[in-house]
XYZ file of N, CA and C in Angstrom:
813
model
N 0.737 -1.109 0.039
C -0.144 -0.067 -0.077
C 0.870 1.211 -0.055
N 0.622 2.222 -0.928
C 1.215 3.306 -0.988
C 1.151 4.137 0.493
N 2.308 4.726 0.819
C 2.290 5.567 2.065
C 2.423 6.949 1.830
N 1.688 7.822 2.591
C 1.824 9.267 2.451
C 3.200 9.577 3.220
N 3.931 10.696 2.718
C 5.019 11.185 3.376
C 5.169 12.615 3.094
N 5.914 13.331 3.991
C 5.969 14.844 3.715
C 7.027 15.007 2.581
N 6.480 15.411 1.556
C 7.413 15.745 0.465
C 8.018 16.978 0.496
N 9.164 17.081 -0.222
C 9.898 18.324 -0.497
C 10.476 18.310 -1.751
N 11.238 19.400 -2.236
C 11.611 19.504 -3.602
C 12.639 18.398 -4.007
N 13.550 18.235 -2.988
C 14.698 17.237 -3.128
C 14.070 15.787 -3.400
N 13.039 15.390 -2.459
C 12.526 14.240 -2.558
C 11.777 14.029 -3.937
N 10.968 14.886 -4.367
C 10.321 14.789 -5.620
C 11.332 14.877 -6.909
N 12.451 15.566 -6.591
C 13.244 15.462 -7.800
C 14.234 14.219 -7.910
N 14.476 13.576 -6.790
C 15.240 12.309 -6.631
C 14.494 10.939 -6.531
N 13.305 11.076 -6.262
C 12.604 9.800 -5.956
C 12.544 8.962 -7.386
N 12.726 7.543 -7.028
C 12.711 6.496 -8.106
C 11.301 5.914 -8.285
N 10.386 6.425 -7.551
C 8.919 6.022 -7.622
C 8.263 6.648 -8.846
N 6.980 6.218 -9.239
C 6.056 6.742 -10.270
C 5.033 7.282 -9.653
N 4.822 7.210 -8.371
C 3.762 8.007 -7.789
C 4.195 8.316 -6.236
N 3.815 9.615 -5.723
C 4.183 10.017 -4.625
C 2.911 10.762 -3.856
N 2.766 10.424 -2.702
C 1.508 10.876 -1.825
C 2.034 11.725 -0.732
N 1.657 13.060 -0.832
C 2.174 13.925 0.141
C 1.319 13.605 1.581
N 1.917 14.261 2.592
C 1.216 14.145 3.936
C -0.162 14.515 3.708
N -1.115 13.820 4.546
C -2.456 14.033 4.335
C -2.968 15.245 5.249
N -3.697 16.057 4.850
C -4.174 17.197 5.381
C -5.705 16.987 5.556
N -6.208 16.428 6.666
C -7.667 16.122 6.780
C -8.640 17.224 6.264
N -9.462 16.859 5.338
C -10.627 17.571 4.802
C -10.038 18.778 3.906
N -8.824 18.739 3.418
C -8.304 19.805 2.620
C -8.539 19.237 1.109
N -8.621 20.214 0.031
C -8.712 19.706 -1.178
C -7.575 18.825 -1.655
N -7.952 17.908 -2.715
C -6.861 17.060 -3.249
C -6.380 17.460 -4.571
N -5.408 17.586 -5.030
C -4.836 17.773 -6.343
C -4.143 16.507 -6.818
N -4.360 15.952 -7.842
C -3.522 14.843 -8.462
C -2.937 15.420 -9.715
N -1.606 15.538 -9.711
C -0.933 16.018 -10.871
C -0.084 14.926 -11.548
N -0.317 14.991 -12.916
C 0.238 14.045 -13.983
C 1.333 14.784 -14.640
N 2.479 13.897 -14.730
C 3.778 14.422 -15.430
C 3.542 14.388 -17.012
N 4.524 15.160 -17.624
C 4.440 15.221 -19.101
C 5.345 14.240 -19.694
N 5.504 14.125 -20.893
C 6.340 13.107 -21.664
C 7.705 13.665 -21.537
N 8.710 12.726 -21.764
C 10.037 13.031 -21.874
C 10.558 11.970 -22.612
N 11.218 12.147 -23.857
C 11.918 11.063 -24.686
C 13.258 10.864 -24.396
N 14.083 11.762 -23.787
C 15.493 11.392 -23.518
C 15.823 11.263 -22.138
N 15.011 11.505 -21.136
C 15.301 11.180 -19.769
C 13.918 10.723 -19.181
N 14.079 10.240 -17.940
C 12.774 9.624 -17.270
C 11.768 10.897 -17.097
N 10.664 10.828 -17.433
C 9.631 11.870 -17.233
C 9.752 12.279 -15.647
N 9.451 13.672 -15.605
C 9.685 14.273 -14.103
C 8.157 14.201 -13.553
N 8.103 14.342 -12.293
C 6.888 14.908 -11.610
C 6.575 16.330 -11.956
N 5.449 16.639 -11.971
C 4.991 18.000 -12.509
C 4.181 18.760 -11.544
N 4.209 20.035 -11.426
C 3.309 20.942 -10.744
C 3.497 20.817 -9.265
N 4.476 20.139 -8.553
C 4.655 20.064 -7.163
C 4.969 21.482 -6.527
N 5.958 22.174 -7.361
C 6.431 23.487 -6.841
C 5.320 24.413 -6.970
N 4.522 24.535 -8.043
C 3.510 25.377 -8.234
C 2.430 25.221 -7.340
N 2.146 23.942 -7.002
C 1.125 23.740 -5.817
C 1.468 24.148 -4.646
N 2.756 24.029 -4.222
C 3.403 24.676 -2.935
C 3.139 26.245 -2.947
N 3.530 26.831 -4.143
C 3.346 28.251 -4.331
C 1.813 28.571 -4.066
N 0.842 27.708 -4.512
C -0.563 28.029 -4.530
C -0.909 27.968 -3.011
N -0.386 26.986 -2.265
C -0.636 26.907 -0.856
C -0.358 28.225 -0.097
N 0.834 28.675 -0.426
C 1.467 29.911 0.233
C 0.559 30.963 -0.095
N 0.251 31.212 -1.351
C -0.423 32.307 -1.786
C -1.922 32.481 -1.403
N -2.493 31.298 -1.253
C -3.977 31.149 -0.919
C -4.118 30.948 0.562
N -3.200 30.509 1.426
C -3.472 30.064 2.689
C -4.104 28.642 2.778
N -4.424 28.144 1.756
C -5.277 26.859 1.698
C -4.385 25.643 1.549
N -4.156 24.884 2.610
C -3.331 23.640 2.581
C -3.977 22.662 1.420
N -3.088 21.949 0.658
C -3.656 20.993 -0.184
C -3.144 19.625 -0.156
N -3.860 18.546 -0.208
C -3.464 17.249 -0.327
C -2.945 17.057 -1.911
N -1.844 16.332 -2.065
C -1.224 16.222 -3.229
C -0.953 14.663 -3.540
N -1.121 14.189 -4.841
C -0.722 13.001 -5.285
C 0.068 13.359 -6.782
N 1.246 13.003 -6.776
C 2.159 13.142 -7.921
C 2.174 11.840 -8.759
N 2.015 11.779 -10.084
C 1.958 10.586 -10.771
C 2.790 10.841 -12.128
N 3.680 9.986 -12.467
C 4.368 10.192 -13.813
C 4.295 8.802 -14.616
N 4.372 8.874 -15.863
C 4.269 7.628 -16.787
C 5.662 7.479 -17.312
N 6.542 6.578 -16.613
C 7.920 6.432 -17.155
C 8.067 5.701 -18.416
N 6.816 5.317 -18.979
C 6.989 4.562 -20.183
C 6.506 5.370 -21.520
N 5.986 6.631 -21.135
C 5.539 7.612 -22.093
C 4.530 7.004 -22.955
N 3.501 6.256 -22.242
C 2.391 5.620 -22.892
C 1.093 6.315 -22.656
N 1.276 7.603 -22.409
C -0.035 8.374 -22.073
C -0.964 7.667 -21.077
N -0.206 7.212 -19.992
C -0.814 6.590 -18.809
C -1.738 5.303 -19.245
N -1.525 4.712 -20.260
C -2.194 3.494 -20.647
C -1.549 2.164 -20.229
N -0.286 2.157 -20.042
C 0.389 1.059 -19.569
C 0.889 1.060 -17.999
N 1.685 0.282 -17.775
C 2.088 0.278 -16.235
C 2.410 1.531 -15.588
N 1.851 1.835 -14.603
C 2.331 2.976 -13.677
C 2.621 2.220 -12.172
N 3.993 2.118 -12.079
C 4.491 1.347 -10.883
C 3.939 1.903 -9.581
N 3.278 1.013 -8.940
C 2.651 1.381 -7.551
C 1.137 1.726 -7.731
N 0.650 1.662 -8.927
C -0.844 1.847 -9.052
C -1.389 0.872 -9.943
N -0.949 0.534 -11.185
C -1.727 -0.526 -11.965
C -0.848 -0.700 -13.339
N -1.498 -1.706 -13.990
C -0.834 -1.907 -15.286
C -1.590 -1.589 -16.491
N -2.773 -0.968 -16.317
C -3.562 -0.404 -17.139
C -4.513 0.582 -16.929
N -5.243 1.257 -17.547
C -5.988 2.660 -17.098
C -7.036 2.194 -15.813
N -7.902 1.107 -16.143
C -8.741 0.995 -15.006
C -8.257 0.443 -13.816
N -7.156 -0.152 -13.820
C -6.484 -0.611 -12.624
C -5.749 0.501 -11.800
N -5.153 1.520 -12.729
C -4.701 2.616 -12.112
C -5.733 3.511 -11.575
N -6.879 3.562 -12.115
C -7.898 4.474 -11.656
C -8.430 4.015 -10.426
N -8.503 2.587 -10.305
C -9.078 2.071 -9.127
C -8.102 2.301 -8.030
N -6.764 2.136 -8.152
C -5.836 2.434 -7.060
C -5.943 3.978 -6.670
N -6.045 4.866 -7.665
C -6.284 6.070 -7.227
C -7.533 6.281 -6.464
N -8.599 5.883 -6.877
C -9.882 5.783 -6.257
C -9.738 5.382 -4.683
N -8.995 4.471 -4.376
C -8.734 3.891 -3.256
C -7.914 5.047 -2.378
N -6.963 5.680 -3.064
C -6.229 6.711 -2.381
C -7.102 7.900 -2.048
N -8.063 8.328 -2.995
C -9.005 9.247 -2.642
C -9.848 9.044 -1.387
N -10.185 7.825 -1.405
C -11.028 7.378 -0.176
C -10.340 7.464 1.193
N -9.016 6.964 1.085
C -8.183 7.246 2.276
C -7.963 8.679 2.744
N -7.785 9.496 1.709
C -7.396 11.058 2.091
C -8.621 11.664 2.458
N -9.717 11.298 1.957
C -11.132 12.019 2.224
C -11.115 13.449 2.120
N -10.791 13.901 0.845
C -10.516 15.418 0.690
C -12.062 15.991 0.586
N -12.032 17.421 0.642
C -13.235 18.180 0.392
C -13.651 18.241 -1.062
N -12.661 18.138 -1.976
C -12.809 18.115 -3.254
C -11.621 17.534 -4.063
N -11.748 17.064 -5.238
C -10.717 16.498 -5.983
C -10.569 17.269 -7.314
N -9.221 17.662 -7.636
C -8.976 18.210 -8.894
C -7.842 17.472 -9.557
N -7.766 17.427 -10.744
C -6.612 16.616 -11.591
C -6.032 17.726 -12.507
N -4.760 17.711 -12.680
C -4.036 18.708 -13.418
C -2.945 18.066 -14.187
N -2.606 18.698 -15.422
C -1.543 18.180 -16.139
C -1.360 18.889 -17.531
N -0.210 18.730 -18.108
C 0.126 19.479 -19.398
C 0.548 18.342 -20.358
N 0.112 18.440 -21.642
C 0.355 17.609 -22.764
C 0.030 16.154 -22.401
N 0.925 15.157 -22.318
C 0.466 13.858 -21.886
C -0.049 13.881 -20.521
N 0.249 14.653 -19.643
C -0.166 14.853 -18.349
C -1.617 15.453 -18.439
N -1.957 16.162 -19.379
C -3.261 16.775 -19.603
C -4.373 15.656 -20.078
N -3.817 14.820 -20.910
C -4.736 13.843 -21.204
C -5.026 12.873 -20.101
N -4.053 12.667 -19.351
C -4.295 11.764 -18.059
C -5.197 12.580 -17.094
N -4.983 13.879 -16.955
C -5.890 14.806 -16.032
C -7.312 14.629 -16.432
N -7.595 14.616 -17.828
C -8.944 14.610 -18.350
C -9.447 13.173 -18.068
N -8.794 12.170 -18.535
C -9.196 10.780 -18.443
C -9.454 10.289 -17.093
N -8.532 10.504 -16.020
C -8.724 10.113 -14.640
C -9.538 11.016 -13.879
N -9.589 12.305 -14.337
C -10.560 13.269 -13.690
C -11.968 12.741 -13.940
N -12.233 12.298 -15.143
C -13.563 11.881 -15.427
C -13.933 10.375 -14.691
N -12.983 9.622 -14.683
C -13.031 8.191 -14.162
C -13.107 8.453 -12.624
N -12.470 9.399 -12.059
C -12.606 9.560 -10.579
C -13.737 10.579 -10.101
N -14.354 10.961 -11.062
C -15.393 12.099 -10.888
C -14.886 13.381 -10.108
N -13.694 13.742 -10.621
C -13.259 15.066 -10.066
C -14.081 16.138 -10.272
N -14.046 17.113 -9.245
C -14.927 18.331 -9.596
C -14.213 19.315 -10.541
N -12.787 19.366 -10.470
C -12.089 20.294 -11.298
C -10.913 19.431 -12.060
N -11.063 19.672 -13.387
C -10.112 19.105 -14.259
C -9.352 20.258 -15.042
N -8.157 20.441 -14.893
C -7.210 21.490 -15.407
C -6.248 20.870 -16.454
N -6.472 20.976 -17.531
C -5.554 20.485 -18.597
C -5.102 21.577 -19.580
N -3.837 21.413 -19.613
C -2.961 22.404 -20.577
C -2.523 21.683 -21.767
N -3.200 22.070 -22.802
C -2.869 21.525 -24.180
C -3.100 19.947 -24.251
N -4.273 19.471 -24.117
C -4.449 17.956 -24.032
C -4.875 17.624 -25.425
N -4.349 16.511 -25.867
C -4.950 15.711 -27.030
C -6.403 15.367 -26.650
N -7.256 15.049 -27.675
C -8.656 14.635 -27.243
C -8.796 13.190 -27.692
N -7.811 12.566 -28.418
C -7.932 11.164 -28.785
C -6.592 10.608 -28.959
N -6.285 9.417 -28.843
C -5.207 8.564 -29.160
C -5.532 7.509 -30.199
N -6.470 7.768 -31.035
C -6.953 6.884 -32.075
C -6.138 7.191 -33.368
N -5.604 6.119 -34.023
C -4.845 6.195 -35.214
C -5.699 6.781 -36.377
N -6.799 6.248 -36.521
C -7.830 6.724 -37.671
C -8.127 8.217 -37.455
N -8.524 8.668 -36.394
C -8.793 10.103 -36.112
C -7.545 10.897 -36.252
N -6.464 10.319 -35.765
C -5.209 11.173 -35.956
C -4.859 11.519 -37.421
N -4.962 10.423 -38.328
C -4.700 10.685 -39.803
C -5.813 11.531 -40.299
N -7.008 11.408 -39.759
C -8.169 12.184 -40.353
C -7.877 13.847 -40.088
N -7.328 14.061 -38.886
C -7.103 15.489 -38.484
C -5.616 15.781 -38.770
N -4.915 15.121 -39.243
C -3.470 15.249 -39.572
C -2.694 15.638 -38.351
N -3.161 14.860 -37.288
C -2.475 14.992 -35.947
C -1.379 14.029 -35.879
N -0.109 14.385 -36.450
C 0.902 13.446 -36.429
C 1.879 13.557 -35.348
N 1.798 14.394 -34.317
C 2.727 14.601 -33.322
C 3.120 13.495 -32.528
N 2.132 12.603 -32.070
C 2.391 11.477 -31.298
C 1.699 10.262 -31.926
N 1.803 10.140 -33.237
C 1.371 8.987 -33.878
C 2.033 7.738 -33.651
N 3.315 7.619 -33.319
C 3.931 6.432 -32.974
C 3.346 5.926 -31.661
N 3.047 6.799 -30.770
C 2.422 6.310 -29.528
C 1.148 5.712 -29.724
N 0.268 6.360 -30.491
C -1.056 5.690 -30.876
C -0.965 4.331 -31.575
N 0.047 4.310 -32.485
C 0.236 3.115 -33.400
C 0.760 2.051 -32.309
N 1.531 2.349 -31.273
C 1.974 1.321 -30.356
C 0.789 0.852 -29.506
N -0.077 1.765 -29.046
C -1.088 1.305 -28.381
C -2.152 0.475 -29.209
N -2.451 0.695 -30.466
C -3.060 0.094 -31.354
C -2.588 -1.394 -31.627
N -1.222 -1.388 -31.810
C -0.689 -2.785 -32.127
C -0.612 -3.657 -30.914
N -0.501 -3.205 -29.756
C -0.183 -4.037 -28.470
C -1.076 -3.242 -27.287
N -2.467 -3.510 -27.594
C -3.222 -2.781 -26.664
C -3.324 -3.305 -25.245
N -3.386 -2.420 -24.197
C -3.474 -2.750 -22.843
C -4.836 -3.336 -22.602
N -4.987 -3.692 -21.237
C -6.204 -4.441 -20.920
C -7.558 -3.482 -20.944
N -7.097 -2.245 -20.609
C -8.166 -1.178 -20.803
C -7.570 -0.013 -21.359
N -8.520 0.777 -21.936
C -7.927 2.072 -22.437
C -9.047 2.994 -22.961
N -8.740 4.358 -22.986
C -9.764 5.237 -23.389
C -9.020 6.031 -24.483
N -9.396 6.041 -25.755
C -8.734 6.468 -26.809
C -9.373 7.608 -27.482
N -10.598 8.055 -26.889
C -11.416 9.242 -27.591
C -12.012 9.803 -26.168
N -11.304 11.008 -25.604
C -11.778 11.704 -24.440
C -12.977 12.332 -24.713
N -13.458 12.700 -25.991
C -14.720 13.246 -26.253
C -15.750 12.298 -25.856
N -15.623 11.113 -26.260
C -16.515 9.972 -26.014
C -16.599 9.687 -24.532
N -15.447 9.819 -23.835
C -15.462 9.662 -22.304
C -16.225 10.705 -21.742
N -15.979 11.933 -22.282
C -16.779 13.150 -21.649
C -18.146 12.949 -21.722
N -18.554 12.408 -22.909
C -20.067 12.276 -23.272
C -20.700 11.227 -22.146
N -19.934 10.203 -21.946
C -20.349 9.241 -20.887
C -20.268 9.595 -19.516
N -19.264 10.406 -19.146
C -18.932 10.594 -17.779
C -19.043 12.068 -17.166
N -19.071 12.975 -18.085
C -19.115 14.366 -17.579
C -20.394 14.655 -17.031
N -20.563 15.454 -15.948
C -21.782 15.830 -15.407
C -21.616 17.335 -15.039
N -22.731 17.867 -14.572
C -22.692 19.244 -14.194
C -21.870 19.674 -12.914
N -21.390 18.510 -12.260
C -20.463 18.667 -11.214
C -18.975 18.649 -11.831
N -18.800 18.355 -13.052
C -17.597 18.288 -13.740
C -17.111 19.582 -14.404
N -16.219 20.258 -13.908
C -15.685 21.596 -14.515
C -14.464 21.259 -15.185
N -14.402 21.310 -16.472
C -13.351 21.207 -17.309
C -12.643 22.638 -17.511
N -11.414 22.720 -17.371
C -10.637 23.917 -17.721
C -9.591 23.549 -18.697
N -9.754 23.914 -19.804
C -8.945 23.626 -20.984
C -8.055 24.876 -21.426
N -6.755 24.905 -21.137
C -5.850 26.018 -21.374
C -4.874 25.521 -22.515
N -4.812 26.378 -23.561
C -4.061 25.968 -24.789
C -3.639 27.187 -25.606
N -2.618 27.020 -26.207
C -2.072 28.046 -27.024
C -2.673 27.739 -28.457
N -2.655 28.950 -29.156
C -3.270 28.989 -30.575
C -2.254 29.189 -31.641
N -1.005 29.433 -31.297
C 0.064 29.841 -32.236
C 0.512 28.558 -32.799
N 0.760 28.478 -34.147
C 1.357 27.233 -34.547
C 2.788 27.070 -34.044
N 3.121 25.863 -33.773
C 4.460 25.497 -33.255
C 5.419 25.344 -34.407
N 6.667 25.843 -34.241
C 7.706 25.524 -35.221
C 7.979 24.100 -35.210
N 8.375 23.601 -36.418
C 8.664 21.976 -36.316
C 9.866 21.698 -35.558
N 9.661 20.637 -34.561
C 10.745 20.355 -33.729
C 10.841 18.739 -33.663
N 11.424 18.093 -34.697
C 11.569 16.865 -34.956
C 12.369 16.242 -33.625
N 11.651 15.124 -33.057
C 12.323 14.448 -31.843
C 12.459 15.335 -30.675
N 11.549 16.324 -30.559
C 11.690 17.284 -29.563
C 11.540 16.490 -28.064
N 12.104 16.944 -27.056
C 12.144 16.324 -25.750
C 11.591 17.174 -24.658
N 11.067 18.346 -25.046
C 10.722 19.265 -24.024
C 9.283 18.915 -23.466
N 8.642 19.710 -22.651
C 7.438 19.420 -22.081
C 6.398 19.381 -23.185
N 5.818 18.250 -23.496
C 4.841 18.059 -24.756
C 5.655 17.975 -25.930
N 7.134 17.684 -25.945
C 7.722 17.603 -27.205
C 7.337 16.207 -27.918
N 7.512 16.340 -29.192
C 6.977 15.213 -30.077
C 8.029 14.455 -30.557
N 7.816 13.242 -30.913
C 8.737 12.354 -31.524
C 8.515 12.403 -33.028
N 7.536 12.974 -33.450
C 7.244 12.918 -34.923
C 6.477 14.100 -35.612
N 6.949 15.291 -35.383
C 6.236 16.583 -35.938
C 6.624 16.614 -37.318
N 5.680 16.861 -38.149
C 5.965 16.858 -39.634
C 6.804 18.311 -39.737
N 7.691 18.241 -40.623
C 8.500 19.439 -41.017
C 7.671 20.571 -41.413
N 6.401 20.346 -42.160
C 5.547 21.368 -42.748
C 4.451 21.618 -41.718
N 4.635 21.244 -40.450
C 3.513 21.631 -39.494
C 3.278 23.089 -39.444
N 2.151 23.634 -39.756
C 1.897 25.117 -39.659
C 0.619 25.427 -39.069
N -0.077 24.413 -38.265
C -1.471 24.633 -37.658
C -1.313 23.997 -36.245
N -1.918 24.914 -35.420
C -1.878 24.458 -33.937
C -3.182 23.698 -33.807
N -2.975 22.369 -33.368
C -4.144 21.479 -33.407
C -4.714 21.541 -31.916
N -3.919 22.196 -30.997
C -4.554 22.188 -29.660
C -6.007 22.686 -29.495
N -6.365 23.719 -30.302
C -7.557 24.377 -30.140
C -8.577 23.365 -30.622
N -8.284 22.714 -31.748
C -9.187 21.748 -32.126
C -9.636 20.615 -31.117
N -8.595 20.128 -30.557
C -8.687 19.191 -29.451
C -9.607 19.770 -28.158
N -9.347 21.031 -27.823
C -10.080 21.706 -26.911
C -11.586 21.887 -27.210
N -11.770 22.260 -28.557
C -13.258 22.286 -29.008
C -13.934 20.855 -28.885
N -13.214 19.718 -29.292
C -13.871 18.545 -29.234
C -14.409 18.272 -27.890
N -13.591 18.807 -26.807
C -13.924 18.438 -25.471
C -14.909 19.447 -24.790
N -15.096 20.465 -25.504
C -15.843 21.652 -24.910
C -17.500 21.430 -24.725
N -17.953 20.539 -25.558
C -19.421 20.430 -25.614
C -20.072 19.588 -24.437
N -19.183 19.146 -23.527
C -19.540 18.108 -22.346
C -19.429 18.652 -21.060
N -20.421 18.574 -20.201
C -20.282 19.109 -18.757
C -20.103 20.581 -18.833
N -19.444 21.137 -17.805
C -19.233 22.561 -17.808
C -17.703 22.774 -18.065
N -17.444 23.497 -19.249
C -16.140 23.583 -19.698
C -15.872 24.963 -20.039
N -14.688 25.498 -19.633
C -14.137 26.772 -19.764
C -12.956 26.610 -20.603
N -12.851 27.443 -21.807
C -11.645 27.374 -22.700
C -10.965 28.649 -22.424
N -9.537 28.440 -22.387
C -8.632 29.472 -22.099
C -7.586 29.429 -23.165
N -8.014 30.193 -24.380
C -6.950 30.280 -25.555
C -5.955 31.349 -25.329
N -4.788 31.107 -25.740
C -3.668 32.095 -25.525
C -2.899 32.059 -26.999
N -3.327 33.232 -27.587
C -2.798 33.477 -29.081
C -1.197 33.602 -29.213
N -0.501 34.001 -28.031
C 0.918 33.972 -28.093
C 1.613 32.824 -27.574
N 0.798 31.663 -27.419
C 1.534 30.389 -26.917
C 1.304 29.347 -27.957
N 2.316 28.483 -28.059
C 2.061 27.296 -28.725
C 1.654 26.062 -27.916
N 2.248 24.804 -28.089
C 1.858 23.697 -27.307
C 2.377 23.723 -25.837
N 3.565 24.432 -25.736
C 4.061 24.567 -24.343
C 3.477 25.875 -23.635
N 2.097 25.798 -23.464
C 1.437 26.819 -22.922
C 1.853 27.087 -21.450
N 2.075 26.163 -20.760
C 2.551 26.317 -19.244
C 3.671 27.268 -19.202
N 4.709 26.821 -19.981
C 5.969 27.840 -19.990
C 5.661 29.234 -20.380
N 4.671 29.333 -21.325
C 4.362 30.747 -21.647
C 3.654 31.447 -20.518
N 2.796 30.683 -19.778
C 2.066 31.326 -18.546
C 3.173 31.598 -17.440
N 4.083 30.853 -17.308
C 5.208 31.113 -16.453
C 5.993 32.423 -16.689
N 6.348 32.471 -18.005
C 7.096 33.604 -18.512
C 6.271 34.849 -18.366
N 4.982 34.787 -18.622
C 4.115 35.972 -18.525
C 3.461 36.318 -17.096
N 3.935 35.410 -16.226
C 3.503 35.572 -14.734
C 2.058 35.333 -14.619
N 1.360 34.553 -15.238
C -0.086 34.342 -15.066
C -0.368 32.956 -14.462
N 0.660 32.089 -14.380
C 0.325 30.690 -14.040
C -0.155 30.460 -12.614
N 0.316 31.316 -11.640
C -0.243 31.096 -10.200
C -1.731 31.574 -10.061
N -2.003 32.651 -10.718
C -3.362 33.072 -10.717
C -4.485 32.162 -11.318
N -4.001 31.691 -12.587
C -4.779 30.721 -13.269
C -4.968 29.488 -12.399
N -3.961 28.980 -11.762
C -4.110 27.742 -10.916
C -4.979 27.980 -9.694
N -4.973 29.079 -9.065
C -5.804 29.494 -7.992
C -7.281 29.544 -8.416
N -7.380 30.269 -9.559
C -8.832 30.154 -10.147
C -9.369 28.870 -10.472
N -8.656 28.043 -11.290
C -9.159 26.761 -11.699
C -9.259 25.709 -10.606
N -8.269 25.568 -9.769
C -8.275 24.591 -8.663
C -9.163 24.953 -7.591
N -9.011 26.275 -7.014
C -9.689 26.596 -5.942
C -10.817 27.769 -5.990
N -10.976 28.159 -7.256
C -12.059 29.214 -7.460
C -11.625 30.599 -6.801
N -10.367 30.780 -6.552
C -9.936 31.988 -5.908
C -9.232 33.022 -6.846
N -9.365 34.318 -6.573
C -8.591 35.353 -7.220
C -7.398 35.839 -6.480
N -6.213 35.716 -7.003
C -5.069 36.272 -6.388
C -4.735 37.646 -6.903
N -3.970 38.320 -6.167
C -3.371 39.528 -6.571
C -2.486 39.262 -7.708
N -2.306 40.209 -8.611
C -1.435 40.112 -9.820
C -0.008 39.763 -9.301
N 0.804 38.940 -10.109
C 2.068 38.602 -9.669
C 2.982 39.800 -9.982
N 4.031 39.919 -8.963
C 5.036 41.030 -9.155
C 6.040 40.621 -10.349
N 6.451 41.599 -10.898
C 7.339 41.513 -12.087
C 8.780 41.453 -11.531
N 9.129 41.662 -10.189
C 10.482 41.524 -9.685
C 10.930 40.257 -9.612
């Protein structure tokens, strides 16, 4: 059984685990943060530092679960400590939520982590789902239809060797699971990304076409927007790495406070 422990930056940066549970704060909100893809190094945990800053700025303690997919399989294969496929991982997270007994549940992630935030947020019946630049499908046929080639190799791998459970169209999952208690926050850039073959940054792609001139993140957001309560946050000066853009423009903390806790923070200082 996974044990909660008092996390700090060093532990989060050096842990060999794929899931970390912070010390439990009875009755406080829970945020489950999913890490993004990395092709050249092991994927890192994400949003821990930002959630600590949110606690400090808001005065609201948070329960935290950090999850990463060391196999870069969009959380569809084994997550050590949780499960070997999506439904098994969701059940393990469900049991952790029961143990923590939070006042509300939020999921958060960017790129690959955003797909997980939407997928597991719906499966866990989270109240707040905060997704930065998510795909809306992992289906090869739809990817070719929309010319979504950025992570086609991942989709082909899942199709060729399918795990025991999987959710390859988040719009269909939203249709089945989203309710009026489900609030999706979809944050995305609308500026076309420059071609970055074999990129390894947050949201980096293994197979971006050299002629890519369209930002597809807005299309994915629109596919998810028709279900439940959904707020779209388009950023015309950002590409796929919208989180970095929001950090650079000092808007990330305020957006997290609004999306996760429904709070309005004072503008961030430029110093």
